[in-house]
Short mmCIF file of C-alpha atoms and ligand atoms in Angstrom, two decimals:
data_model
loop_
_atom_site.label_atom_id
_atom_site.label_comp_id
_atom_site.label_asym_id
_atom_site.label_seq_id
_atom_site.Cartn_x
_atom_site.Cartn_y
_atom_site.Cartn_z
CA UNK A 1 32.93 26.20 101.52
CA UNK A 2 35.16 27.27 98.83
CA UNK A 3 37.96 25.50 96.97
CA UNK A 4 41.34 26.67 96.93
CA UNK A 5 41.57 27.74 93.51
CA UNK A 6 38.50 29.82 93.94
CA UNK A 7 39.85 31.42 97.21
CA UNK A 8 42.83 32.66 95.03
CA UNK A 9 40.73 34.91 92.98
CA UNK A 10 41.50 38.76 93.34
CA UNK A 11 37.89 39.56 93.64
CA UNK A 12 37.72 38.03 97.24
CA UNK A 13 40.36 40.22 99.06
CA UNK A 14 38.78 41.48 101.97
CA UNK A 15 35.67 38.86 101.90
CA UNK A 16 35.44 36.01 104.61
CA UNK A 17 35.94 32.69 103.05
CA UNK A 18 36.08 29.23 104.47
CA UNK A 19 38.10 26.30 102.84
CA UNK A 20 39.20 22.75 103.77
CA UNK A 21 42.15 20.61 103.13
CA UNK A 22 45.28 19.18 104.43
CA UNK A 23 48.39 21.12 105.59
CA UNK A 24 51.00 20.97 102.89
CA UNK A 25 53.81 22.70 104.98
CA UNK A 26 53.66 24.88 108.15
CA UNK A 27 56.14 26.48 110.48
CA UNK A 28 55.35 29.06 113.49
CA UNK A 29 57.45 31.99 114.65
CA UNK A 30 56.56 33.94 117.79
CA UNK A 31 52.55 34.28 118.24
CA UNK A 32 51.80 33.38 114.31
CA UNK A 33 51.60 29.88 112.46
CA UNK A 34 52.12 30.11 108.51
CA UNK A 35 50.32 27.03 107.35
CA UNK A 36 49.85 26.22 103.54
CA UNK A 37 46.91 24.69 102.80
CA UNK A 38 46.08 21.78 100.01
CA UNK A 39 43.09 20.67 98.54
CA UNK A 40 42.33 19.02 95.35
CA UNK A 41 42.56 22.46 93.41
CA UNK A 42 45.82 24.00 94.53
CA UNK A 43 47.60 25.50 97.84
CA UNK A 44 46.91 28.75 99.59
CA UNK A 45 48.59 30.04 102.72
CA UNK A 46 46.65 30.44 105.85
CA UNK A 47 48.27 32.88 108.55
CA UNK A 48 46.81 32.02 112.25
CA UNK A 49 47.82 34.93 114.87
CA UNK A 50 47.38 33.77 118.46
CA UNK A 51 45.19 36.84 119.42
CA UNK A 52 43.20 36.26 116.28
CA UNK A 53 41.76 32.39 117.01
CA UNK A 54 40.32 30.63 120.23
CA UNK A 55 43.35 29.72 122.67
CA UNK A 56 42.61 26.27 122.00
CA UNK A 57 42.65 26.53 118.13
CA UNK A 58 46.27 28.29 118.34
CA UNK A 59 47.35 25.73 120.01
CA UNK A 60 46.43 22.77 117.82
CA UNK A 61 47.27 24.97 114.71
CA UNK A 62 50.89 24.95 116.34
CA UNK A 63 50.96 21.27 116.67
CA UNK A 64 49.42 20.11 113.49
CA UNK A 65 52.14 18.68 111.24
CA UNK A 66 51.75 18.30 107.35
CA UNK A 67 48.90 16.23 106.30
CA UNK A 68 46.63 17.34 109.15
CA UNK A 69 43.20 18.10 108.10
CA UNK A 70 41.78 21.25 108.67
CA UNK A 71 38.66 23.52 108.25
CA UNK A 72 39.85 27.29 108.30
CA UNK A 73 37.78 30.51 108.15
CA UNK A 74 39.22 34.18 107.50
CA UNK A 75 39.48 36.74 105.54
CA UNK A 76 41.34 36.92 102.14
CA UNK A 77 44.35 39.34 101.76
CA UNK A 78 46.84 40.18 99.08
CA UNK A 79 50.19 38.70 100.08
CA UNK A 80 52.76 38.99 97.21
CA UNK A 81 55.25 36.39 99.22
CA UNK A 82 52.55 33.84 99.65
CA UNK A 83 51.91 30.98 97.04
CA UNK A 84 49.41 32.47 94.40
CA UNK A 85 49.60 35.81 95.69
CA UNK A 86 46.75 35.77 98.49
CA UNK A 87 46.49 34.39 101.84
CA UNK A 88 43.59 33.61 104.26
CA UNK A 89 44.01 35.52 107.78
CA UNK A 90 42.39 32.66 109.85
CA UNK A 91 39.69 33.59 112.32
CA UNK A 92 39.01 30.26 113.15
CA UNK A 93 41.25 27.02 112.59
CA UNK A 94 39.91 23.74 113.37
CA UNK A 95 41.96 20.57 113.05
CA UNK A 96 39.84 17.56 111.80
CA UNK A 97 42.37 14.76 111.73
CA UNK A 98 45.67 15.42 113.11
CA UNK A 99 48.35 13.52 111.19
CA UNK A 100 51.08 11.73 112.63
CA UNK A 101 54.81 12.60 111.72
CA UNK A 102 54.27 12.06 107.90
CA UNK A 103 56.93 9.54 107.18
CA UNK A 104 57.78 11.13 103.36
CA UNK A 105 60.26 14.26 103.78
CA UNK A 106 61.73 16.05 100.98
CA UNK A 107 64.48 13.88 99.62
CA UNK A 108 63.66 10.26 99.47
CA UNK A 109 64.60 7.49 97.55
CA UNK A 110 62.57 5.95 94.88
CA UNK A 111 61.94 2.77 96.62
CA UNK A 112 60.92 4.39 99.97
CA UNK A 113 58.38 6.45 97.40
CA UNK A 114 57.00 3.32 96.16
CA UNK A 115 56.46 1.57 99.49
CA UNK A 116 54.73 4.54 100.55
CA UNK A 117 52.83 5.13 97.54
CA UNK A 118 49.67 5.26 99.03
CA UNK A 119 50.59 8.51 100.60
CA UNK A 120 53.11 9.76 97.95
CA UNK A 121 50.00 9.72 95.50
CA UNK A 122 49.19 12.95 97.66
CA UNK A 123 51.95 14.78 96.06
CA UNK A 124 51.35 17.69 93.92
CA UNK A 125 53.11 16.21 90.89
CA UNK A 126 51.08 12.75 91.06
CA UNK A 127 47.84 15.01 91.16
CA UNK A 128 48.52 16.84 88.32
CA UNK A 129 49.42 13.70 86.27
CA UNK A 130 46.00 12.35 87.51
CA UNK A 131 44.35 15.45 86.24
CA UNK A 132 46.20 15.30 82.81
CA UNK A 133 45.59 11.76 82.25
CA UNK A 134 42.02 11.98 83.14
CA UNK A 135 41.65 15.03 80.41
CA UNK A 136 43.61 12.94 77.97
CA UNK A 137 41.17 9.88 78.42
CA UNK A 138 38.23 12.67 78.41
CA UNK A 139 39.28 14.07 75.28
CA UNK A 140 39.67 10.67 73.75
CA UNK A 141 36.34 9.56 74.87
CA UNK A 142 34.47 12.56 73.53
CA UNK A 143 36.30 12.47 70.09
CA UNK A 144 35.15 8.57 69.61
CA UNK A 145 31.74 9.55 70.95
CA UNK A 146 31.74 12.62 67.91
CA UNK A 147 33.00 10.53 65.44
CA UNK A 148 30.22 7.43 65.77
CA UNK A 149 32.19 5.01 67.81
CA UNK A 150 30.17 2.85 70.58
CA UNK A 151 32.36 1.94 74.02
CA UNK A 152 32.08 -1.43 74.54
CA UNK A 153 32.99 -4.20 77.60
CA UNK A 154 35.28 -6.77 76.42
CA UNK A 155 36.32 -9.58 78.76
CA UNK A 156 39.64 -9.37 80.74
CA UNK A 157 39.86 -13.17 81.68
CA UNK A 158 40.36 -14.82 78.29
CA UNK A 159 41.68 -18.06 76.18
CA UNK A 160 43.63 -16.25 73.55
CA UNK A 161 46.83 -14.57 73.24
CA UNK A 162 46.91 -11.59 70.60
CA UNK A 163 50.51 -10.28 71.44
CA UNK A 164 53.29 -12.41 72.56
CA UNK A 165 53.01 -15.75 74.75
CA UNK A 166 55.86 -15.21 76.76
CA UNK A 167 54.11 -12.11 78.35
CA UNK A 168 51.07 -13.99 79.16
CA UNK A 169 49.58 -14.23 82.92
CA UNK A 170 48.18 -17.46 83.58
CA UNK A 171 45.27 -17.66 85.93
CA UNK A 172 43.60 -20.51 87.32
CA UNK A 173 40.51 -20.47 86.40
CA UNK A 174 38.06 -22.81 88.23
CA UNK A 175 39.40 -25.94 86.98
CA UNK A 176 41.08 -24.69 83.69
CA UNK A 177 43.68 -22.21 82.74
CA UNK A 178 42.97 -18.75 81.29
CA UNK A 179 44.76 -15.70 80.89
CA UNK A 180 44.52 -12.26 82.02
CA UNK A 181 44.00 -10.02 78.50
CA UNK A 182 46.75 -8.35 76.85
CA UNK A 183 44.50 -6.76 74.50
CA UNK A 184 40.79 -6.35 73.77
CA UNK A 185 41.43 -6.72 69.57
CA UNK A 186 39.96 -10.00 68.85
CA UNK A 187 36.77 -9.46 70.88
CA UNK A 188 36.41 -5.83 69.56
CA UNK A 189 37.00 -7.42 65.97
CA UNK A 190 33.58 -9.63 66.74
CA UNK A 191 31.70 -6.57 67.58
CA UNK A 192 32.37 -4.74 64.63
CA UNK A 193 30.09 -6.72 62.35
CA UNK A 194 27.05 -5.03 64.16
CA UNK A 195 28.44 -1.90 65.92
CA UNK A 196 30.77 -1.30 62.94
CA UNK A 197 32.93 1.41 64.98
CA UNK A 198 33.91 0.18 68.49
CA UNK A 199 36.58 1.50 71.31
CA UNK A 200 36.89 -0.04 74.88
CA UNK A 201 39.53 1.35 77.55
CA UNK A 202 40.26 -2.06 79.57
CA UNK A 203 43.30 -2.64 81.73
CA UNK A 204 45.88 -5.16 79.75
CA UNK A 205 48.25 -7.16 81.14
CA UNK A 206 52.00 -8.04 80.14
CA UNK A 207 54.43 -10.15 82.00
CA UNK A 208 57.27 -7.63 80.75
CA UNK A 209 60.18 -9.55 82.25
CA UNK A 210 62.58 -6.63 81.35
CA UNK A 211 62.59 -3.57 83.80
CA UNK A 212 62.38 -0.47 81.41
CA UNK A 213 60.82 2.59 82.05
CA UNK A 214 58.21 2.61 79.44
CA UNK A 215 56.77 -1.18 80.34
CA UNK A 216 54.30 -1.91 83.21
CA UNK A 217 52.79 -5.26 83.90
CA UNK A 218 49.33 -3.88 84.21
CA UNK A 219 48.48 -0.94 82.19
CA UNK A 220 45.30 0.69 80.87
CA UNK A 221 44.71 0.10 76.86
CA UNK A 222 42.44 2.15 74.59
CA UNK A 223 41.48 0.20 71.95
CA UNK A 224 39.58 0.85 68.81
CA UNK A 225 38.39 -1.44 65.76
CA UNK A 226 36.38 -0.22 62.82
CA UNK A 227 34.52 -2.06 59.48
CA UNK A 228 35.57 -0.83 56.25
CA UNK A 229 38.62 1.00 57.44
CA UNK A 230 42.18 0.48 55.63
CA UNK A 231 45.76 0.89 57.17
CA UNK A 232 45.38 4.51 55.76
CA UNK A 233 42.25 5.57 57.17
CA UNK A 234 43.42 3.62 60.24
CA UNK A 235 46.44 5.94 61.01
CA UNK A 236 43.98 9.06 60.01
CA UNK A 237 41.67 8.18 63.01
CA UNK A 238 45.06 7.78 65.02
CA UNK A 239 46.26 11.41 64.32
CA UNK A 240 42.91 13.04 64.88
CA UNK A 241 42.66 10.88 68.25
CA UNK A 242 45.70 11.70 69.71
CA UNK A 243 45.31 15.54 68.56
CA UNK A 244 41.80 15.40 70.63
CA UNK A 245 43.37 14.07 73.52
CA UNK A 246 46.11 16.52 73.64
CA UNK A 247 43.97 19.36 72.95
CA UNK A 248 41.42 18.62 75.79
CA UNK A 249 44.55 18.06 78.45
CA UNK A 250 45.74 21.44 77.29
CA UNK A 251 42.49 23.20 77.61
CA UNK A 252 41.45 21.50 81.10
CA UNK A 253 45.04 21.51 82.43
CA UNK A 254 46.99 24.32 82.00
CA UNK A 255 47.94 24.93 85.88
CA UNK A 256 49.06 20.96 85.91
CA UNK A 257 51.12 21.10 83.01
CA UNK A 258 53.07 24.30 84.25
CA UNK A 259 53.48 22.62 87.50
CA UNK A 260 55.19 19.44 85.71
CA UNK A 261 57.29 22.00 83.38
CA UNK A 262 55.62 21.10 80.16
CA UNK A 263 55.20 23.98 77.78
CA UNK A 264 51.65 23.51 76.44
CA UNK A 265 52.71 25.33 73.10
CA UNK A 266 54.88 22.36 72.33
CA UNK A 267 51.45 20.00 72.84
CA UNK A 268 49.42 22.44 70.59
CA UNK A 269 51.76 22.03 67.55
CA UNK A 270 50.58 18.17 67.57
CA UNK A 271 48.17 18.33 64.76
CA UNK A 272 47.24 16.10 61.72
CA UNK A 273 48.92 15.24 59.56
CA UNK A 274 51.84 13.22 60.88
CA UNK A 275 54.96 11.84 58.92
CA UNK A 276 54.75 8.58 57.53
CA UNK A 277 58.22 6.53 57.30
CA UNK A 278 58.39 3.22 55.91
CA UNK A 279 60.28 0.75 58.15
CA UNK A 280 62.64 0.40 55.31
CA UNK A 281 63.29 3.79 55.45
CA UNK A 282 63.74 3.89 58.90
CA UNK A 283 66.52 1.25 58.87
CA UNK A 284 68.48 3.61 56.45
CA UNK A 285 67.76 6.51 58.80
CA UNK A 286 69.56 4.71 61.95
CA UNK A 287 72.01 2.81 59.61
CA UNK A 288 73.07 6.74 58.51
CA UNK A 289 73.17 7.49 62.05
CA UNK A 290 75.56 4.71 63.04
CA UNK A 291 72.80 2.21 64.35
CA UNK A 292 73.85 -1.42 63.76
CA UNK A 293 70.63 -2.44 62.72
CA UNK A 294 69.52 -4.15 59.46
CA UNK A 295 66.14 -5.54 57.94
CA UNK A 296 64.55 -7.54 60.51
CA UNK A 297 66.10 -5.92 63.39
CA UNK A 298 63.34 -4.48 66.02
CA UNK A 299 63.20 -1.08 66.98
CA UNK A 300 63.62 -0.90 70.80
CA UNK A 301 63.70 2.27 73.05
CA UNK A 302 67.24 3.48 71.53
CA UNK A 303 65.92 3.36 67.93
CA UNK A 304 62.98 4.95 68.44
CA UNK A 305 64.19 7.77 70.36
CA UNK A 306 66.89 8.33 67.30
CA UNK A 307 63.95 8.50 65.09
CA UNK A 308 62.02 10.94 66.97
CA UNK A 309 64.49 12.80 69.00
CA UNK A 310 64.46 15.71 66.66
CA UNK A 311 60.37 15.83 65.95
CA UNK A 312 58.05 17.99 67.25
CA UNK A 313 55.07 16.04 65.78
CA UNK A 314 54.51 12.09 66.21
CA UNK A 315 55.79 9.78 63.48
CA UNK A 316 54.25 6.58 61.91
CA UNK A 317 56.36 3.92 60.99
CA UNK A 318 54.73 1.91 58.61
CA UNK A 319 54.97 -1.73 56.90
CA UNK A 320 57.04 -3.91 59.31
CA UNK A 321 58.54 -7.06 58.52
CA UNK A 322 56.27 -9.69 59.17
CA UNK A 323 58.39 -11.71 61.65
CA UNK A 324 58.44 -8.93 64.27
CA UNK A 325 54.63 -8.43 64.45
CA UNK A 326 51.78 -10.88 65.55
CA UNK A 327 49.82 -13.09 63.07
CA UNK A 328 46.59 -11.13 62.64
CA UNK A 329 47.63 -8.39 60.48
CA UNK A 330 47.19 -7.86 56.88
CA UNK A 331 49.61 -8.94 54.24
CA UNK A 332 51.02 -5.76 52.35
CA UNK A 333 50.28 -6.56 48.49
CA UNK A 334 53.15 -3.77 47.50
CA UNK A 335 55.74 -5.74 49.65
CA UNK A 336 54.67 -9.20 50.61
CA UNK A 337 57.81 -9.28 53.22
CA UNK A 338 55.59 -6.73 55.21
CA UNK A 339 52.45 -6.01 56.65
CA UNK A 340 49.99 -3.24 56.47
CA UNK A 341 50.68 -1.84 59.89
CA UNK A 342 51.95 1.28 61.77
CA UNK A 343 53.35 1.98 65.12
CA UNK A 344 52.98 5.57 66.16
CA UNK A 345 56.10 7.27 67.66
CA UNK A 346 55.64 10.12 70.05
CA UNK A 347 58.24 12.90 69.57
CA UNK A 348 61.29 14.41 71.51
CA UNK A 349 62.69 11.18 71.80
CA UNK A 350 59.91 9.33 73.45
CA UNK A 351 58.98 6.61 71.39
CA UNK A 352 55.92 3.87 70.97
CA UNK A 353 52.38 5.11 72.06
CA UNK A 354 50.21 3.44 69.61
CA UNK A 355 50.25 0.03 67.60
CA UNK A 356 47.80 -0.58 64.90
CA UNK A 357 47.33 -2.62 61.75
CA UNK A 358 44.71 -3.54 59.15
CA UNK A 359 43.68 -7.05 59.88
CA UNK A 360 44.25 -10.18 57.89
CA UNK A 361 40.77 -11.67 56.61
CA UNK A 362 42.26 -14.72 54.63
CA UNK A 363 41.81 -17.74 57.09
CA UNK A 364 43.97 -19.78 55.11
CA UNK A 365 47.00 -17.20 56.20
CA UNK A 366 45.76 -16.93 59.54
CA UNK A 367 45.96 -20.67 60.27
CA UNK A 368 49.09 -21.11 58.35
CA UNK A 369 50.57 -18.24 60.87
CA UNK A 370 48.92 -19.74 64.04
CA UNK A 371 50.67 -23.20 63.05
CA UNK A 372 53.73 -21.77 62.69
CA UNK A 373 53.67 -19.91 66.14
CA UNK A 374 52.97 -23.70 67.57
CA UNK A 375 49.50 -22.38 68.83
CA UNK A 376 46.44 -24.82 69.06
CA UNK A 377 43.79 -23.86 66.90
CA UNK A 378 40.87 -24.85 69.24
CA UNK A 379 40.93 -21.48 71.38
CA UNK A 380 41.08 -19.63 67.95
CA UNK A 381 37.91 -21.23 66.15
CA UNK A 382 35.56 -18.43 67.14
CA UNK A 383 38.02 -15.70 66.12
CA UNK A 384 38.51 -17.57 62.52
CA UNK A 385 34.59 -17.77 62.36
CA UNK A 386 34.38 -14.02 62.10
CA UNK A 387 36.08 -14.46 58.52
CA UNK A 388 33.47 -16.91 57.75
CA UNK A 389 30.11 -14.83 57.81
CA UNK A 390 30.36 -11.83 55.74
CA UNK A 391 34.03 -10.73 56.30
CA UNK A 392 35.23 -7.24 55.79
CA UNK A 393 38.44 -5.24 55.28
CA UNK A 394 38.68 -3.81 59.02
CA UNK A 395 41.61 -2.09 61.09
CA UNK A 396 42.33 -0.83 64.83
CA UNK A 397 44.76 0.01 67.40
CA UNK A 398 45.69 -0.09 70.89
CA UNK A 399 46.87 3.32 72.64
CA UNK A 400 48.59 2.57 75.99
CA UNK A 401 47.25 5.47 77.80
CA UNK A 402 50.18 5.54 80.60
CA UNK A 403 52.59 6.11 77.33
CA UNK A 404 50.84 8.85 76.53
CA UNK A 405 50.57 10.22 79.59
CA UNK A 406 54.26 9.95 80.21
CA UNK A 407 55.09 11.83 76.84
CA UNK A 408 52.58 14.54 77.79
CA UNK A 409 53.78 15.16 81.19
CA UNK A 410 57.41 14.58 80.36
CA UNK A 411 57.99 11.76 82.87
CA UNK A 412 61.21 10.06 83.16
CA UNK A 413 59.24 6.71 84.32
CA UNK A 414 56.11 4.97 83.15
CA UNK A 415 55.23 4.22 86.90
CA UNK A 416 54.59 7.65 87.75
CA UNK A 417 51.91 7.65 84.86
CA UNK A 418 49.64 5.40 87.09
CA UNK A 419 48.87 5.46 90.77
CA UNK A 420 49.87 1.91 91.58
CA UNK A 421 52.14 0.68 89.18
CA UNK A 422 52.32 -3.19 88.90
CA UNK A 423 55.82 -4.30 87.69
CA UNK A 424 58.39 -7.46 88.12
CA UNK A 425 59.25 -6.17 91.57
CA UNK A 426 56.02 -4.76 93.15
CA UNK A 427 52.38 -5.44 93.77
CA UNK A 428 52.60 -3.67 97.18
CA UNK A 429 50.85 -1.54 98.16
P1 ATP B 1 56.57 -2.25 73.12
O1 ATP B 1 57.04 -2.91 71.65
O2 ATP B 1 57.03 -1.18 73.69
O3 ATP B 1 56.56 -3.37 74.30
P2 ATP B 1 54.43 -3.56 71.99
O4 ATP B 1 54.64 -3.73 70.82
O5 ATP B 1 54.45 -4.69 72.71
O6 ATP B 1 54.99 -2.05 72.79
P3 ATP B 1 51.54 -3.38 71.45
O7 ATP B 1 51.44 -4.82 71.63
O8 ATP B 1 51.11 -2.88 70.07
O9 ATP B 1 52.62 -2.97 71.99
O10 ATP B 1 50.36 -2.65 72.52
C1 ATP B 1 49.85 -1.39 71.97
C2 ATP B 1 50.24 -0.53 72.87
O11 ATP B 1 50.22 -0.82 74.41
C3 ATP B 1 51.50 0.20 72.90
O12 ATP B 1 51.71 0.62 71.51
C4 ATP B 1 51.78 0.78 74.04
O13 ATP B 1 51.23 2.13 73.86
C5 ATP B 1 51.33 0.08 75.03
N1 ATP B 1 51.72 -0.94 75.49
C6 ATP B 1 52.17 -1.98 75.37
N2 ATP B 1 53.07 -3.01 76.24
C7 ATP B 1 53.00 -2.04 77.30
C8 ATP B 1 53.47 -2.25 78.81
N3 ATP B 1 53.92 -3.31 78.94
N4 ATP B 1 53.25 -1.18 79.55
C9 ATP B 1 52.63 0.11 79.13
N5 ATP B 1 52.04 0.15 77.96
C10 ATP B 1 52.39 -0.95 77.26
MG1 MG B 2 55.83 -5.28 73.92
#
């Protein structure tokens, strides 16, 4: 048995091969069926002539509609009109699972495609995205491994709120209330006192009420935390990691990128160093471009787009005003209105893919900020303990895997970067 990709190789012309897969499209004219077969590696044309296969096989070949599963045997021939330039001339065409009329046809509404997600994920675009995303993750894992990071498994059910309490999902946990994790950060912080450099890939949950093309309620989060690392070094880790992820996607997925019309040359250019711009400078830049922003304005999709539209490399925006960011960040001694933090914005207008910072080590400041937020300190005692026993400067960040995949795959909406997107409007299928 060969995979379609292998059957498409020049060396096989005139040779007999067996392939299996699903009918991608099919038509018959006269005594001949042209079926295009899809497997996980690609598509290939199969021609089934009436007198070349058993009668009953020809009969089922004419009846088998798209998505029917089949096993085909035949000789490889060159055919310039066929996708990939080769076809298989069938001597056997065995239908394994005859498909009912497939409910997805060429032009469908987005809503219908989401209702039929369990079938739509078979599409070539979705398949390409899944492969590219896997290659990005693998590139990231390898980079972490090569650089001495240990992969760890923080909990998903938690009692703390690292980011924004308005986007917490509550959970009935036996006879208590718990939350679905927004970020593994605090748990990763606790692990650096033994392992020093750790990372985790976990689902994160955000009850995002606004429907935007870059927010999911459930997304995959690649997070790292490291001891003895300041904010500057934290950014170096990010630029190296992102470049390594992209390099692996470009290496492993040239065909998939082509299918999605993403030019790998633009991704290959993404190598360190990335530019750094202070939040304050970003405000100046935006004001000059006519945006109605001032000190304290958050950077939303529109502002991030303006900052990155003309760029080929990602951009770090650093030192945000404290009121815009969570309580655990380290105060910037050079400008105490701000934190030692960074958001990494992907270029071409895309916007944020990573949020990172040096972490506050002064418990007095942390307690003050938690009180200001109206948080009960009870759930955070363990977190405060981390500063009591051998505290060290440390930093970390969180990268949204669907965000980076959306950018790399040039998708219009983040929902297409995950097989089953969870949004305000949808938990089915
Ligand atoms: P944004 O301002 O875009 O909502 P954020 O500041 O809330 O992002 P962080 O809390 O810093 O994001 O989370 C770290 C990373 O996780 C982000 O840089 C982004 O890549 C990703 N991320 C955050 N929220 C979501 C979401 N709702 N869906 C998908 N990815 C997300
Ligand atoms: Mg957010």
